[in-house]
Coordinates of C-alpha atoms in Angstrom, one line a residue:
X297 CA 15.6 43.9 -43.6
X298 CA 13.6 40.6 -42.9
X299 CA 16.7 38.3 -41.1
X300 CA 17.1 34.9 -41.6
X301 CA 18.6 32.3 -39.2
X302 CA 20.7 29.9 -40.3
X303 CA 22.0 27.2 -38.3
X304 CA 25.9 26.2 -36.9
X305 CA 26.3 25.3 -34.2
X306 CA 30.0 24.8 -32.6
X307 CA 31.6 22.5 -30.8
X308 CA 31.0 23.3 -26.7
X309 CA 34.2 23.6 -25.2
X310 CA 34.7 23.3 -21.6
X311 CA 31.0 22.7 -19.7
X312 CA 30.0 20.9 -17.8
X313 CA 26.8 19.2 -16.2
X314 CA 27.6 20.3 -12.7
X315 CA 27.9 24.3 -14.1
X316 CA 24.3 24.1 -16.2
X317 CA 21.9 22.7 -13.3
X318 CA 21.6 25.0 -10.8
X319 CA 21.9 25.0 -7.2
X320 CA 18.6 24.8 -6.1
X321 CA 17.3 22.6 -9.3
X322 CA 15.4 19.4 -8.3
X323 CA 17.0 16.6 -8.4
X324 CA 20.1 18.6 -6.9
X325 CA 18.3 18.1 -3.1
X326 CA 17.0 14.6 -4.3
X327 CA 20.1 13.9 -5.0
X328 CA 21.5 15.4 -1.6
X329 CA 18.9 13.9 0.9
X330 CA 17.6 9.9 -0.9
X331 CA 21.0 7.2 -0.7
X332 CA 20.3 4.7 -3.5
X333 CA 23.4 2.7 -2.9
X334 CA 21.4 0.4 -0.8
X335 CA 19.7 -1.5 -3.6
X336 CA 23.2 -3.0 -5.0
X337 CA 23.4 -5.5 -2.0
X338 CA 18.6 -6.1 -3.4
X339 CA 20.2 -7.3 -6.1
X340 CA 24.4 -8.5 -5.3
X341 CA 22.4 -11.5 -6.3
X342 CA 20.9 -11.4 -9.3
X343 CA 24.3 -11.1 -10.8
X344 CA 26.8 -12.9 -12.3
X345 CA 30.6 -12.4 -10.6
X346 CA 32.5 -12.1 -14.2
X347 CA 31.1 -10.6 -17.5
X348 CA 30.0 -7.3 -19.4
X349 CA 29.5 -4.4 -17.2
X350 CA 26.0 -3.4 -16.9
X351 CA 23.8 -0.9 -15.5
X352 CA 24.1 0.2 -12.1
X353 CA 21.6 -0.3 -10.8
X354 CA 21.5 3.2 -9.3
X355 CA 20.9 4.6 -12.1
X356 CA 17.5 2.1 -12.5
X357 CA 15.7 3.1 -9.3
X358 CA 17.0 7.0 -10.4
X359 CA 15.4 6.6 -13.7
X360 CA 12.5 4.7 -12.5
X361 CA 12.2 7.5 -9.6
X362 CA 12.7 10.6 -12.8
X363 CA 9.5 8.1 -14.9
X364 CA 7.3 8.8 -11.1
X365 CA 7.9 12.1 -10.6
X366 CA 7.4 12.9 -13.6
X367 CA 5.0 11.0 -14.8
X368 CA 6.3 9.1 -17.7
X369 CA 4.5 5.9 -19.0
X370 CA 7.0 3.6 -20.7
X371 CA 11.1 3.5 -20.9
X372 CA 10.9 4.8 -24.3
X373 CA 9.2 7.9 -23.9
X374 CA 11.2 7.6 -20.6
X375 CA 14.8 7.7 -22.4
X376 CA 13.6 10.6 -24.6
X377 CA 13.3 12.9 -22.1
X378 CA 16.3 12.1 -20.5
X379 CA 17.9 12.7 -23.9
X380 CA 16.4 16.2 -23.8
X381 CA 16.3 17.5 -20.3
X382 CA 20.2 18.6 -19.1
X383 CA 18.5 17.8 -15.1
X384 CA 18.2 13.7 -15.6
X385 CA 21.6 13.5 -16.9
X386 CA 23.1 15.0 -14.4
X387 CA 21.4 13.0 -11.7
X388 CA 21.8 9.4 -13.2
X389 CA 25.8 10.4 -13.6
X390 CA 25.6 10.3 -17.8
X391 CA 27.5 13.6 -19.0
X392 CA 26.7 15.2 -22.3
X393 CA 29.6 12.8 -24.9
X394 CA 28.0 9.9 -22.9
X395 CA 24.9 7.7 -24.2
X396 CA 22.1 6.9 -21.9
X397 CA 20.8 2.4 -21.5
X398 CA 18.1 1.3 -24.4
X399 CA 15.1 1.0 -23.0
X400 CA 15.3 -1.9 -24.0
X401 CA 17.7 -2.7 -21.4
X402 CA 15.4 -1.0 -18.4
X403 CA 12.3 -3.8 -19.4
X404 CA 15.2 -6.6 -19.2
X405 CA 16.5 -5.3 -15.3
X406 CA 13.2 -5.1 -14.1
X407 CA 12.2 -8.8 -15.2
X408 CA 15.7 -9.3 -13.3
X409 CA 15.2 -8.1 -10.9
X410 CA 11.6 -9.3 -9.9
X411 CA 8.8 -8.4 -6.7
X412 CA 10.9 -8.8 -3.9
X413 CA 13.1 -5.9 -5.7
X414 CA 10.5 -3.5 -5.7
X415 CA 9.2 -4.5 -1.5
X416 CA 12.5 -4.0 -0.7
X417 CA 12.9 -0.1 -1.8
X418 CA 9.3 0.3 -0.8
X419 CA 10.2 -0.8 2.6
X420 CA 13.3 1.1 3.1
X421 CA 11.8 4.0 2.5
X422 CA 8.9 3.5 4.9
X423 CA 12.0 2.6 7.3
X424 CA 13.8 6.4 6.7
X425 CA 10.2 7.5 7.3
X426 CA 10.1 5.8 10.3
X427 CA 13.5 7.2 11.0
X428 CA 12.8 10.4 10.6
X429 CA 9.6 10.7 12.7
X430 CA 6.1 10.8 9.8
X431 CA 4.6 7.2 11.5
X432 CA 2.9 7.3 14.0
X433 CA 1.6 3.4 14.5
X434 CA -1.4 5.2 16.6
X435 CA -4.5 4.5 13.8
X436 CA -4.5 2.3 10.6
X437 CA -6.7 3.2 8.0
X438 CA -8.2 0.8 5.4
X439 CA -9.2 1.6 1.6
X440 CA -8.8 0.7 -1.9
X441 CA -9.4 1.6 -5.3
X442 CA -9.7 0.5 -8.9
X443 CA -7.4 0.5 -11.8
X444 CA -8.0 -0.2 -15.4
X445 CA -5.9 -2.5 -17.2
X446 CA -3.8 -2.1 -20.0
X447 CA -6.8 -4.8 -21.7
X448 CA -9.5 -4.9 -23.8
X449 CA -13.3 -7.0 -23.2
X450 CA -12.3 -7.7 -26.7
X451 CA -9.7 -10.0 -25.1
X452 CA -11.6 -12.3 -23.3
X453 CA -11.9 -15.8 -24.4
X454 CA -13.3 -18.5 -22.9
X455 CA -10.9 -20.2 -19.8
X456 CA -10.5 -23.5 -20.9
X457 CA -10.2 -22.7 -24.8
X458 CA -7.2 -20.6 -23.6
X459 CA -5.6 -23.2 -20.7
X460 CA -5.6 -25.8 -23.9
X461 CA -4.5 -23.7 -26.4
X462 CA -1.4 -22.8 -24.0
X463 CA -0.6 -26.6 -22.8
X464 CA -0.5 -27.6 -27.1
X465 CA 1.7 -25.3 -27.1
X466 CA 4.2 -25.6 -24.3
X467 CA 4.0 -30.0 -24.8
X468 CA 6.2 -29.9 -27.3
X469 CA 9.1 -28.0 -25.4
X470 CA 8.1 -29.8 -22.3
X471 CA 8.6 -33.2 -23.2
X472 CA 12.4 -32.1 -24.5
X473 CA 13.2 -30.8 -20.2
X474 CA 11.5 -34.2 -20.0
X475 CA 13.7 -35.3 -22.6
X476 CA 16.9 -34.4 -21.4
X477 CA 16.4 -34.7 -17.3
X478 CA 16.4 -38.8 -18.2
X479 CA 19.8 -38.0 -20.2
X480 CA 21.4 -36.3 -16.9
X481 CA 19.5 -39.1 -15.1
X482 CA 21.7 -41.8 -16.9
X483 CA 24.9 -40.3 -16.8
X484 CA 24.4 -39.8 -13.7
X485 CA 24.2 -44.0 -13.2
X486 CA 26.8 -44.6 -15.9
X487 CA 29.4 -42.3 -14.2
X488 CA 31.2 -43.2 -11.0
X489 CA 31.5 -39.2 -9.6
X490 CA 28.3 -39.2 -8.3
X491 CA 25.9 -35.5 -8.8
X492 CA 25.7 -33.0 -6.3
X493 CA 23.6 -31.6 -5.0
X494 CA 23.1 -27.3 -3.9
X495 CA 22.2 -27.2 -0.2
X496 CA 18.9 -26.0 1.0
X497 CA 19.9 -23.4 3.3
X498 CA 17.2 -24.1 6.1
X499 CA 15.5 -20.9 7.8
X500 CA 17.0 -20.5 11.3
X501 CA 13.5 -21.3 14.2
X502 CA 12.9 -18.1 16.8
X503 CA 12.8 -20.0 19.8
X504 CA 8.8 -19.6 21.3
X505 CA 7.3 -21.2 24.4
X506 CA 5.0 -23.9 21.3
X507 CA 4.4 -27.0 22.2
X508 CA 5.2 -29.3 18.9
X509 CA 1.5 -30.6 19.0
X510 CA 0.9 -26.5 19.0
X511 CA 4.0 -26.2 16.1
X512 CA 2.6 -29.4 14.0
X513 CA -1.2 -27.6 14.7
X514 CA -0.5 -24.0 13.5
X515 CA 1.5 -25.0 10.6
X516 CA -1.0 -26.8 8.8
X517 CA -3.3 -24.0 10.0
X518 CA -1.7 -21.8 7.7
X519 CA 0.1 -24.3 5.2
X520 CA -4.2 -24.6 4.4
X521 CA -4.7 -21.5 4.5
X522 CA -4.5 -19.1 1.3
X523 CA -1.5 -16.4 2.1
X524 CA -2.8 -12.5 -0.1
X525 CA 0.7 -11.0 0.5
X526 CA 2.7 -14.8 -0.6
X527 CA 0.5 -15.4 -3.3
X528 CA 0.5 -11.4 -4.7
X529 CA -3.5 -11.0 -4.5
X530 CA -4.1 -13.6 -6.7
X531 CA -7.5 -15.1 -6.3
X532 CA -8.5 -18.4 -4.6
X533 CA -9.1 -20.5 -7.4
X534 CA -9.6 -23.8 -5.5
X535 CA -11.8 -22.2 -3.2
X536 CA -16.2 -22.9 -5.3
X537 CA -19.4 -22.1 -4.3
X538 CA -22.3 -23.9 -5.0
X539 CA -25.2 -21.1 -5.7
X540 CA -22.8 -18.5 -7.4
X541 CA -19.4 -18.9 -9.9
X542 CA -17.1 -16.0 -11.0
X543 CA -17.0 -14.6 -14.6
X544 CA -13.4 -15.5 -14.0
X545 CA -13.5 -19.0 -14.0
X546 CA -15.0 -19.3 -17.5
X547 CA -13.6 -16.5 -19.1
X548 CA -9.8 -14.7 -18.9
X549 CA -7.6 -13.0 -21.1
X550 CA -5.5 -13.4 -23.9
X551 CA -4.0 -9.4 -23.2
X552 CA -3.2 -9.5 -19.4
X553 CA -4.3 -13.9 -18.0
X554 CA -4.4 -12.1 -14.3
X555 CA -7.2 -8.9 -14.9
X556 CA -11.0 -9.9 -14.4
X557 CA -13.8 -7.1 -15.5
X558 CA -14.5 -4.7 -13.1
X559 CA -18.3 -2.0 -13.2
X560 CA -17.2 0.6 -13.1
X561 CA -19.1 4.8 -13.4
X562 CA -18.5 4.1 -17.0
X563 CA -19.0 0.6 -17.7
X564 CA -17.5 -3.1 -17.7
X565 CA -13.7 -2.9 -17.5
X566 CA -10.6 -5.3 -17.3
X567 CA -9.3 -4.1 -14.1
X568 CA -8.0 -5.1 -11.2
X569 CA -8.0 -2.8 -6.8
X570 CA -5.3 -1.3 -4.9
X571 CA -4.8 -2.1 -1.1
X572 CA -3.0 0.5 1.1
X573 CA -3.2 0.1 4.1
X574 CA -2.3 4.1 5.6
X575 CA -0.7 5.5 8.4
X576 CA -2.7 7.8 11.0
X577 CA -0.2 10.7 11.0
X578 CA 0.2 13.5 10.1
X579 CA 1.8 12.7 7.2
X580 CA 0.0 10.1 5.7
X581 CA 3.0 7.4 4.9
X582 CA 1.3 4.0 3.2
X583 CA 2.7 1.9 5.2
X584 CA 1.6 -1.5 3.1
X585 CA 1.3 -1.5 -0.9
X586 CA -1.1 -4.3 -2.4
X587 CA -2.9 -5.7 -6.1
X588 CA -5.3 -7.9 -6.6
X589 CA -7.5 -8.9 -9.1
X590 CA -10.6 -6.6 -9.4
X591 CA -12.6 -10.5 -9.0
X592 CA -11.2 -10.1 -5.4
X593 CA -13.3 -8.4 -2.7
X594 CA -11.6 -5.8 -0.9
X595 CA -12.4 -7.7 2.8
X596 CA -10.8 -10.8 1.4
X597 CA -7.0 -9.7 1.3
X598 CA -7.9 -7.4 4.6
X599 CA -6.5 -8.6 8.1
X600 CA -2.6 -9.9 6.1
X601 CA -2.6 -6.5 5.2
X602 CA -3.3 -5.7 9.0
X603 CA -0.9 -8.9 10.3
X604 CA 1.8 -7.3 8.0
X605 CA 1.5 -3.6 9.4
X606 CA 2.0 -4.6 12.9
X607 CA 4.6 -7.6 12.1
X608 CA 6.8 -5.9 9.7
X609 CA 6.7 -1.8 10.9
X610 CA 6.7 -3.4 15.2
X611 CA 3.8 -1.3 15.3
X612 CA 1.2 -1.3 18.1
X613 CA -2.6 0.6 17.0
X614 CA -5.1 0.4 18.6
X615 CA -7.6 1.4 15.9
X616 CA -8.5 0.0 12.5
X617 CA -10.1 2.3 10.1
X618 CA -12.1 1.7 6.9
X619 CA -15.8 1.2 5.3
X620 CA -18.9 -0.9 5.4
X621 CA -17.3 -3.7 2.8
X622 CA -14.7 -4.5 5.3
X623 CA -16.8 -5.3 8.8
X624 CA -17.4 -8.8 8.0
X625 CA -17.5 -10.3 11.6
X626 CA -14.1 -12.7 10.6
X627 CA -11.9 -9.6 10.0
X628 CA -14.3 -7.4 13.4
X629 CA -13.3 -10.7 15.4
X630 CA -10.1 -10.6 14.9
X631 CA -9.0 -6.9 15.0
X632 CA -11.2 -7.3 19.0
X633 CA -9.7 -10.3 19.9
X634 CA -5.6 -8.5 18.8
X635 CA -6.8 -5.6 21.4
X636 CA -7.5 -3.3 17.8
X637 CA -10.2 -0.8 17.4
X638 CA -12.7 -2.1 14.8
X639 CA -13.8 1.2 13.0
X640 CA -15.7 0.0 10.9
X641 CA -19.2 -0.2 9.9
X642 CA -21.6 -2.6 9.9
X643 CA -24.1 -4.1 7.1
X644 CA -27.3 -3.6 8.1
X645 CA -28.4 -6.7 7.0
X646 CA -31.8 -6.5 9.8
X647 CA -33.8 -3.4 8.3
X648 CA -34.5 -4.6 4.4
X649 CA -37.8 -6.6 5.3
X650 CA -40.9 -4.9 6.9
X651 CA -40.7 -7.3 9.5
X652 CA -39.7 -6.9 13.2
X653 CA -36.0 -6.1 13.6
X654 CA -33.3 -8.3 15.4
X655 CA -33.0 -5.0 17.8
X656 CA -37.0 -5.5 18.9
X657 CA -36.2 -9.1 20.6
X658 CA -34.4 -8.8 23.9
X659 CA -31.9 -11.4 24.9
X660 CA -31.7 -12.9 28.2
X661 CA -27.8 -14.6 28.8
X662 CA -28.4 -16.1 31.8
X663 CA -31.7 -18.0 30.4
X664 CA -30.4 -18.3 27.3
X665 CA -33.4 -17.4 25.1
X666 CA -35.0 -14.3 23.0
X667 CA -37.6 -12.9 23.9
X668 CA -40.2 -11.4 21.0
X669 CA -42.1 -7.9 20.9
X670 CA -45.5 -9.7 22.6
X671 CA -43.7 -11.5 25.2
X672 CA -43.4 -14.9 24.1
X673 CA -40.0 -17.1 24.2
X674 CA -37.7 -18.5 21.0
X675 CA -35.4 -21.5 22.6
X676 CA -32.6 -22.5 20.9
X677 CA -32.5 -24.8 17.6
X678 CA -29.5 -27.0 18.0
X679 CA -30.7 -28.8 15.0
X680 CA -30.8 -25.5 12.6
X681 CA -27.6 -24.0 14.4
X682 CA -23.8 -24.0 13.4
X683 CA -20.6 -23.8 13.8
X684 CA -20.7 -19.9 13.4
X685 CA -24.2 -19.0 14.1
X686 CA -27.4 -20.7 16.9
X687 CA -30.2 -20.7 15.8
X688 CA -33.5 -19.2 17.6
X689 CA -37.2 -20.7 16.9
X690 CA -40.0 -19.5 18.9
X691 CA -43.6 -22.3 19.3
X692 CA -45.5 -22.3 16.2
X693 CA -48.5 -22.3 18.9
X694 CA -47.2 -19.0 20.1
X695 CA -46.7 -17.3 16.6
X696 CA -49.7 -18.4 15.2
X697 CA -53.1 -17.0 17.8
X698 CA -50.2 -13.6 17.9
X699 CA -52.3 -10.4 17.3
X700 CA -48.0 -9.2 16.0
X701 CA -47.5 -12.0 13.9
X702 CA -48.0 -9.6 10.8
X703 CA -46.0 -7.7 11.3
X704 CA -43.0 -10.6 12.8
X705 CA -43.5 -13.5 10.1
X706 CA -45.3 -15.1 7.6
X707 CA -44.1 -18.8 8.4
X708 CA -46.6 -21.1 10.0
X709 CA -43.6 -23.1 11.9
X710 CA -43.2 -19.5 14.3
X711 CA -40.5 -16.7 14.0
X712 CA -36.8 -17.5 14.4
X713 CA -33.8 -15.4 15.0
X714 CA -30.0 -16.5 14.1
X715 CA -27.3 -15.0 16.6
X716 CA -23.8 -15.6 16.1
X717 CA -21.4 -16.6 18.3
X718 CA -19.3 -13.3 19.0
X719 CA -22.5 -10.8 18.2
X720 CA -20.8 -9.9 22.1
X721 CA -17.9 -8.6 19.7
X722 CA -20.2 -7.2 17.2
X723 CA -22.3 -6.1 19.7
X724 CA -19.3 -4.4 21.2
X725 CA -18.7 -2.8 17.4
X726 CA -21.8 -1.3 17.0
X727 CA -21.2 0.4 20.2
X728 CA -18.3 2.8 18.9
X729 CA -20.2 4.2 16.0
X730 CA -22.1 6.3 18.9
X731 CA -18.7 7.2 20.9
X732 CA -17.0 10.9 18.9
X733 CA -14.0 8.5 18.3
X734 CA -15.1 6.6 16.3
X735 CA -17.4 9.3 14.0
X736 CA -14.0 11.6 14.3
X737 CA -12.0 8.6 12.9
X738 CA -14.2 8.0 10.3
X739 CA -14.5 11.9 9.3
X740 CA -10.7 10.8 8.7
X741 CA -10.9 7.8 6.1
X742 CA -12.2 10.5 3.6
X743 CA -10.0 12.4 3.8
X744 CA -6.8 10.0 4.4
X745 CA -6.6 7.8 1.6
X746 CA -9.0 8.5 -1.0
X747 CA -7.0 11.7 -1.8
X748 CA -3.7 9.4 -1.5
X749 CA -5.2 7.5 -4.5
X750 CA -7.0 11.1 -6.2
X751 CA -2.8 11.8 -6.0
X752 CA -1.8 8.3 -7.0
X753 CA -4.0 8.3 -10.1
X754 CA -4.1 12.1 -11.5
X755 CA -0.6 12.7 -11.2
X756 CA 1.5 9.3 -11.0
X757 CA -0.9 6.8 -13.5
X758 CA -2.5 4.6 -11.4
X759 CA -6.2 5.2 -12.9
X760 CA -5.1 2.8 -16.1
X761 CA -2.2 0.3 -14.6
X762 CA 0.7 0.6 -17.9
X763 CA 2.4 -2.8 -17.5
X764 CA 0.5 -6.7 -17.2
X765 CA 0.7 -9.3 -15.1
X766 CA 0.0 -9.3 -12.0
X767 CA 3.3 -9.5 -10.3
X768 CA 4.2 -6.6 -12.9
X769 CA 1.1 -4.9 -11.7
X770 CA 1.9 -5.2 -8.1
X771 CA 5.7 -3.5 -9.1
X772 CA 4.6 -0.4 -10.4
X773 CA 1.9 0.1 -7.6
X774 CA 4.8 -0.6 -5.6
X775 CA 6.9 2.0 -7.5
X776 CA 4.6 4.7 -7.4
X777 CA 4.0 3.9 -3.4
X778 CA 7.5 4.3 -2.7
X779 CA 7.4 7.5 -4.6
X780 CA 4.0 9.3 -3.0
X781 CA 6.2 8.5 0.3
X782 CA 9.5 10.2 -0.5
X783 CA 7.6 13.9 -1.3
X784 CA 6.2 13.5 2.6
X785 CA 9.8 12.9 3.2
X786 CA 11.4 15.4 1.2
X787 CA 9.0 17.8 2.7
X788 CA 10.4 17.0 6.1
X789 CA 13.8 16.7 5.1
X790 CA 13.4 20.3 3.5
X791 CA 12.5 20.9 -0.1
X792 CA 9.7 23.1 -0.9
X793 CA 10.2 25.7 2.2
X794 CA 10.8 29.1 1.2
X795 CA 13.7 30.1 3.7
X796 CA 13.1 33.0 5.6
X797 CA 14.6 36.5 5.1
X798 CA 16.9 36.5 7.5
X799 CA 18.3 39.4 6.5
X800 CA 15.8 41.9 6.1
X801 CA 14.3 40.1 9.9
X802 CA 18.7 41.8 10.9
X803 CA 18.5 44.9 9.1
X804 CA 15.5 45.6 10.8
X805 CA 16.6 45.1 14.1
X806 CA 20.0 47.2 13.8
X807 CA 17.8 50.1 13.2
X808 CA 15.6 49.2 15.8
X809 CA 18.3 49.4 18.0
X810 CA 20.3 52.0 17.1
X811 CA 17.0 54.5 17.0
X812 CA 16.7 54.3 20.7
X813 CA 16.4 53.0 23.9
X814 CA 13.3 53.2 23.9
X815 CA 13.4 50.9 20.4
X816 CA 15.4 48.3 22.4
X817 CA 12.8 46.1 23.3
X818 CA 11.8 45.8 20.1
X819 CA 15.1 44.7 18.1
X820 CA 15.5 41.7 21.0
X821 CA 11.7 40.5 20.4
X822 CA 13.1 40.5 16.5
X823 CA 15.8 38.4 17.9
X824 CA 13.9 35.6 19.4
X825 CA 11.8 35.8 16.2
X826 CA 14.7 34.8 14.3
X827 CA 16.2 32.5 16.6
X828 CA 12.8 30.3 16.4
X829 CA 13.1 30.8 13.0
X830 CA 16.5 29.3 11.9
X831 CA 16.2 25.9 9.9
X832 CA 16.5 23.0 12.0
X833 CA 15.6 24.8 15.0
X834 CA 19.7 26.1 15.9
X835 CA 20.5 28.1 18.9
X836 CA 20.6 32.0 17.8
X837 CA 24.6 31.5 18.7
X838 CA 24.7 29.1 15.7
X839 CA 24.1 32.5 13.1
X840 CA 27.0 33.6 12.0
X841 CA 24.8 36.3 9.9
X842 CA 23.3 37.4 14.3
X843 CA 27.0 37.0 15.2
X844 CA 28.1 39.9 13.1
X845 CA 25.4 42.6 13.8
X846 CA 24.9 41.9 17.5
X847 CA 28.9 42.3 17.5
X848 CA 28.6 45.6 15.4
X849 CA 26.0 46.6 17.6
X850 CA 27.7 46.0 21.0
X851 CA 30.2 47.3 20.0
X852 CA 28.3 50.7 18.6
X853 CA 27.1 50.7 21.7

């Protein structure tokens, strides 16, 4: 007879989540090894002293970790997932009869915290990795990858039209603000009581050996430069060129104004670039993260990332490895001046034509001249030199009568060469390319940073960023990088290890020892093996199981 199942549910009696979640579950290990109570200190300033209690910040960050480990793409999907999973409910601390937070609350909380809180969360994870011995600090690897933005090319509009529309849209609101300020000023003038101004806390200056003139010069220099980390990777649009104009200066997306056009293997898309600075240790800990619009070249924020990594984590790297895009003269000179070997491939601009390249000319430093392949001299031409390069030119009569002119130049004024003011530093970096250390570092680069990008794209949603606007995209990058570091930290603290069968080894030892004196040596070897495989490198005498076997064995003898 065919059966028919009737839907009948009875209320559960005396059921606890503590009993339903297995003891060896991943979230139990995560709860034991990672204490998230430190986030309350980070977000204390974002809450008022009274009012209705908010969602616990620890619960918020636990839900963010669940989103990372489960590969969830939205807060709505996250809360649906949490409602169905007993282990997630147990991890965030909500019982079966407690209502979970609404998905819209998570979005508001992220906007309330801002990027500084997520950056500090990422840095705390890196600090714990550093305390666990996972950060080596002697080698740094820099790379960037293209990620697609959550916007379409159809959303591109002329920038001037969008800016004019936004200015008109918020013009009334700005006027209201000005009117409100004028009313407050009038009330303050008519009132007998002065307005109390909030005291602005001035940061304490560290003791340095700089003079007042040097301090002022350094302050002016820092104020005039573009800090990529402080600006969250935004492009410096005040810098323009005579021969080119950025496409992003003319067009902007109405969906994501910070995303710019990038060329991808499957066509053009709006996107960003995610920059990683990775430690050279075996754990491959991500030390610094930055997301920039796709129009920003990879070499532009490199120095800021390296200096931030060095001073934030108190590292003294001996080398930095990157691909040829980072091989600009500014980057190389800055690294070499700080005694950091720049293991980067330099662009070969001399072999683009069929004429003699610069390496065919010999430079004599004592006379400050170049000797061409025909033996003629190229002298310094100060009127064609700049602050960054020096121009050397041969006499026109020597070149026009030279039999090698067809292979050297077509100019009637003679062959010229350009020598950088930092040519000695560039020559030293070129000499690295023949060393085995450089070749090893360059081979290591391809298996050190790029797999981290592949992991983030394939498993954690970095292939297409789900959030919009640059500061939100940086928040998502911090979450992904913190999760990747956390996976290495959990592995260090014991997750994923298969327990060694100590009981089986002890039984084998006991049987060997009882078999006769001839097997006593084999039993002793078993004791040594078991002692070496104990967790946390404990001594053999700290194992109660081994001690009970040894006592029984010696009593038998």
